[in-house]
Each structure stands twice: as structure tokens, then as C-alpha cells.
Amino acid sequence: MKSDVILGLQWGDEGKGKIVDYLAAKYDVVARFQGGPNAGHTLEFDEIKHVLHQVPSGIFRNHTKNIIGNGVVLDPVIFKKEIDALKQFQIEPFYNLFISKRAQLILPTHRLLDAAYEKSKGDEKIGSTLKGIGPTYQDKTARIGLRVGDIIATDFKNKYQSLKEKHIKLLNLYEFEYDLSSIEIEFFEALEFLKKFKLVDAEYLINQSLASQESVLAEGAQGSLLDVDFGSYPYVTSSNTTCAGVCTGLGLAPSKIGEVHGIFKAYCTRVGEGPFPTELHDEVGDKLRKDGHEFGATTGRPRRCGWLDLPALKYAIMINGVTQLLMMKADVLDSFDEINVCTHYKLKNGSLTDAMPFDLCDEAVTPVYKTLKGWNTDITKITEYKSLPSKLLEYIDYLEEELQLPINIVSVGPNRAQTIFKNNG
Ligand code: GDP
Ligand code: IMO
Ligand code: MG
């Protein structure tokens, strides 16, 4: 067996949580391969609406094993809160959640450093979620980080102390004021809690699952345009959010990658700073935000909104080797007379391109739009593909032609049930 992948093709918040939760019904294993508590994945079904941050979105399916892979950076304090919040749903995370011993630990001082670095950047801040993501990945590549497997070692406290002291020197250098006392107590309590879970060699677990014909779905966090190598650098996160991250973040060989599901919204959003060519600063952007309830699932910040960006989507499809597409939040466009799609970027020298420039910040591209007719119909109760309005089908046909890939799922609302498969229609 090979592992399928679901990952975001834009700047995150494409609706990965909803779809992974939905598809988890037919997978034996769901695994997160990167990111950490910067992610906010929303699941909605029956009367439940729930946001997950580090726990994979297969957790509501009792038969599914959920793995937090080695590529993830894990905050034990947030993890404890997440598990506590899940107790009300009578699910069994002690039984079906597995955590890689190789996942890096987010320390309280990583979070402080994140805040100190952002503060020092002034107007050039990234707009980080301030969860300590960047500093933790920094320590990982500097080869001084602490891993989940370390917490059971007898000398863990010494290792912690030594890294904390390094961090404190940096915090002092940045003249950043802090009070560690209460958050440190919380951290050590959360580590004791974490010890009760299955801390495993997840690379073996996942490869053995595939070898015994179990189906595996890798769940991305963030989006391709936030990838540390291919995103709008430096306004990115600190991990590889793209398909290659599945291999390094779970210990899967490239030959073990199966279907790559690329997920995108029918328009675009971005939260935090950084270039966003199709951003709308007018009432149309406000309407997208209002109709799409575009406020961050992790930080509550209003999301920046704009039209769909084909050059960016084509780039993400290429980097990830996407094999099929899923279009989310089509219903948010239900009451637009006209819908714009950016087909090209106009560069400073006047030429047109549908390729991603080296530096979107420097290049200041002007989007060139094609205008399509809206469908002006409430699609939220439609359950069959063939019942979708013709203007929406034209929108889908147009995108499939441009992107040279099938759009196999169209999502028409936040609920699990509001998911339409093309081939069931
Ligand atoms: P993720 O980070 O990719 O999992 O996405 P988020 O959960 O951060 O943001 C997606 C938001 O859109 C959540 O509030 C979802 O409940 C909601 N959502 C998902 N799919 C749809 C859809 O098809 N239509 C609408 N209106 N909302 C959706
Ligand atoms: P999900 O998985 C949207 C953004 C932040 C910031 C930049 C760097 O829910 O799609 P970081 O905290 O990683 O240092 O922040 O990345 N960002 C996200 N934006 N969705 C996310 O995750 C994000 N995770 C990080 O807003 O601009
Ligand atoms: Mg999100």
C-alpha cells in the first residue's frame, strides 16, 4: 500500500480538517507530518464543531489510528488542553493516538522567543501565530532541540535546563521581559500527562501499517504557499508543508506516496503578513470575509480575502505532484454576480506570466483577471453533483481545464454532510 496525502494549496485554512475528518472514515491511519499548534483544523458534524491543533483530524473515528509524526513540533501544554477538550466526546485518544518519539518539543521559552523575534522585526513581522514554531524548528536544525522521546530519560531536566539557559541568553539579548514561573509548572505537568500516551517509533508503525495493507492518509497543516522553501519567503512558516514533507515528516519513502489530494478554496485567504497578489481591500473582500466567516481558527484574527489565484495554484500543484483536487467553500460565492479568477501576473516590466516569481515581495505583481458569471443560488443543501447550478459547473470545468486535473470533491458548507463527490453524482 501507499500513503495518500491531503494538503493545502494556498496559504492555509483551506478546509483540511473538515475533509480529513470526512475521509478518515475510509482510512485505517491518519498522520500529521509537520507543523504544530499553529494549525487550526475545524471539524463539524452532527451538532459538534471542534477545532484541532496538533491532534490529527481522524481522532473522531474510533477505528482510525492517529499518528503525530516526527516532522511535527509538539507543545505539551496545548496537547493536554486538546485532549482534555476531547473528553466530552467519549472518544479514546489514549487508545488510538500515537506520538513519534522523534517529534520536537516546544518549550515555554520557544514561545517567548517567537514573541521576542516578532517584536524585534517591527513592521516586518511575519504575523506568526506565536506558538513557538519558528524557534523550535530552528533548534531542530541547530541540533540542540529536545524530542518527545527525551522526556522519559532520567537526565531530561538537565537537558531542559541547558536549552532553557541558551534561550534566556537570547531573550536578554532581545531585552524581552518574561515571567517563566507559572508556564514552567504547567509545562512539567503537561509532560507527565504526555508520558501516559503511546510514544512510539512512528516511522516503523506507519511503514508496518502500509506493509500490512492498512490505508494511510497524511494530513498537511498550513498550505503550500507557506512552505519554508517554496512559499512567499520570508513570510512563511518554518516547515515543509508540501508533499516532500510527508517523506521526511513520517519516514515514508517517496515510492510510498499514493494519491496527492490538493485542497483549495474557491477563492483565496491569508492570515498574517506577506504578499497576496489577489487580495481585495474593498467591499468585495469584506463580503468574502463575512460570508466565509474568515476568522482564524487558532488566533481569531480576521483573514485577508481575495480572488482565486491560478498562477499560485499551478505552482503548488507542480511542487506537490497533485493528482486530484478538492474545492472548498464554493457556497461562499453563492451570492456574487461575477467571480474573478487571476489567470496571470503582470510584472513591473509589463510582461505577463503565469509562473511564480522568485520574490513575490519585491516583484509586486498586478493580477490579470478573467471574469465568470456567478450562480446566485444557495448550494448548501445540494447533495448531488449533477444538481449543482450550471454556472458553478462552468466554473469547475474552467478550473479543471486550466489546472489540468479533476476536481473530485466540491464542498458546499462546513458540515461533514455538505460534501459532494463528482463521481457519485
Ligand atoms: P484548515 O486549517 O484547512 O483545516 O481550515 P480551518 O478550519 O482553519 O478553516 C476552514 C473554515 O471553513 C472552518 O471554519 C470550516 O468549518 C469552514 N469550512 C470548511 N469547508 C467549508 C465549506 O465548504 N463551506 C463553508 N461555508 N465553510 C467551510
Ligand atoms: P492551518 O493548518 C493559516 C501563518 C501565520 C503566519 C505564518 C507563520 O490551520 O491551515 P508560524 O506561527 O507558523 O510561525 O506563522 O504562517 N500560519 C497559518 N496560516 N493557517 C495555518 O494553519 C497557519 N499556520 C501558520 O499566520 O503568517
Ligand atoms: Mg486552519
CSV table of C-alpha atoms and ligand atoms in Angstrom, one decimal, residues 11-14 16 38-41 114 126-131 133-134 220-223 226 235-238 270-273 297-298 301, ligand 2:
chain,number,residue,atom,x,y,z
A,11,TRP,CA,-2.0,30.0,2.4
A,12,GLY,CA,-3.6,27.5,4.9
A,13,ASP,CA,-7.2,27.2,6.2
A,14,GLU,CA,-8.4,25.6,3.0
A,16,LYS,CA,-8.2,20.4,5.5
A,38,ASN,CA,0.0,27.0,14.6
A,39,ALA,CA,-2.6,24.8,12.8
A,40,GLY,CA,-6.3,25.1,13.5
A,41,HIS,CA,-8.3,22.4,11.8
A,114,ASP,CA,8.8,33.7,19.0
A,126,ILE,CA,5.8,37.7,9.9
A,127,GLY,CA,2.5,37.7,11.7
A,128,SER,CA,3.4,34.4,13.4
A,129,THR,CA,0.8,32.6,15.5
A,130,LEU,CA,3.3,33.0,18.4
A,131,LYS,CA,3.2,29.3,19.2
A,133,ILE,CA,7.0,27.2,15.8
A,134,GLY,CA,10.0,29.0,14.2
A,220,GLY,CA,-0.9,18.5,5.9
A,221,ALA,CA,-1.0,21.6,8.0
A,222,GLN,CA,-0.7,25.2,6.8
A,223,GLY,CA,-0.5,25.5,3.0
A,226,LEU,CA,3.6,29.0,3.5
A,235,TYR,CA,6.6,35.3,5.1
A,236,VAL,CA,6.2,31.6,5.6
A,237,THR,CA,6.1,29.0,8.4
A,238,SER,CA,9.2,27.0,9.3
A,270,ARG,CA,-4.3,34.6,4.0
A,271,VAL,CA,-3.8,35.3,7.7
A,272,GLY,CA,-0.7,37.1,8.9
A,273,GLU,CA,1.7,39.3,6.9
A,297,ALA,CA,-9.3,29.1,13.9
A,298,THR,CA,-6.1,29.4,16.1
A,301,ARG,CA,-7.5,37.1,13.5
B,2,IMO,P1,-3.7,25.6,9.2
B,2,IMO,O1,-3.1,24.2,9.3
B,2,IMO,C1,-3.1,29.8,8.1
B,2,IMO,C2,0.7,31.6,9.1
B,2,IMO,C3,0.8,32.6,10.2
B,2,IMO,C4,2.0,33.5,9.8
B,2,IMO,C5,2.9,32.4,9.2
B,2,IMO,C6,4.0,32.0,10.2
B,2,IMO,O2,-4.8,25.9,10.1
B,2,IMO,O3,-4.0,25.9,7.7
B,2,IMO,P2,4.0,30.5,12.4
B,2,IMO,O4,3.2,30.5,13.6
B,2,IMO,O5,4.0,29.2,11.7
B,2,IMO,O6,5.4,30.9,12.6
B,2,IMO,O7,3.4,31.6,11.4
B,2,IMO,O8,2.1,31.3,8.8
B,2,IMO,N1,0.1,30.3,9.5
B,2,IMO,C7,-1.1,29.9,9.1
B,2,IMO,N2,-2.0,30.5,8.3
B,2,IMO,N3,-3.3,28.5,8.5
B,2,IMO,C8,-2.4,27.9,9.3
B,2,IMO,O9,-2.5,26.6,9.6
B,2,IMO,C9,-1.2,28.6,9.6
B,2,IMO,N4,-0.1,28.3,10.4
B,2,IMO,C10,0.7,29.3,10.3
B,2,IMO,O10,-0.4,33.4,10.3
B,2,IMO,O11,1.6,34.3,8.7
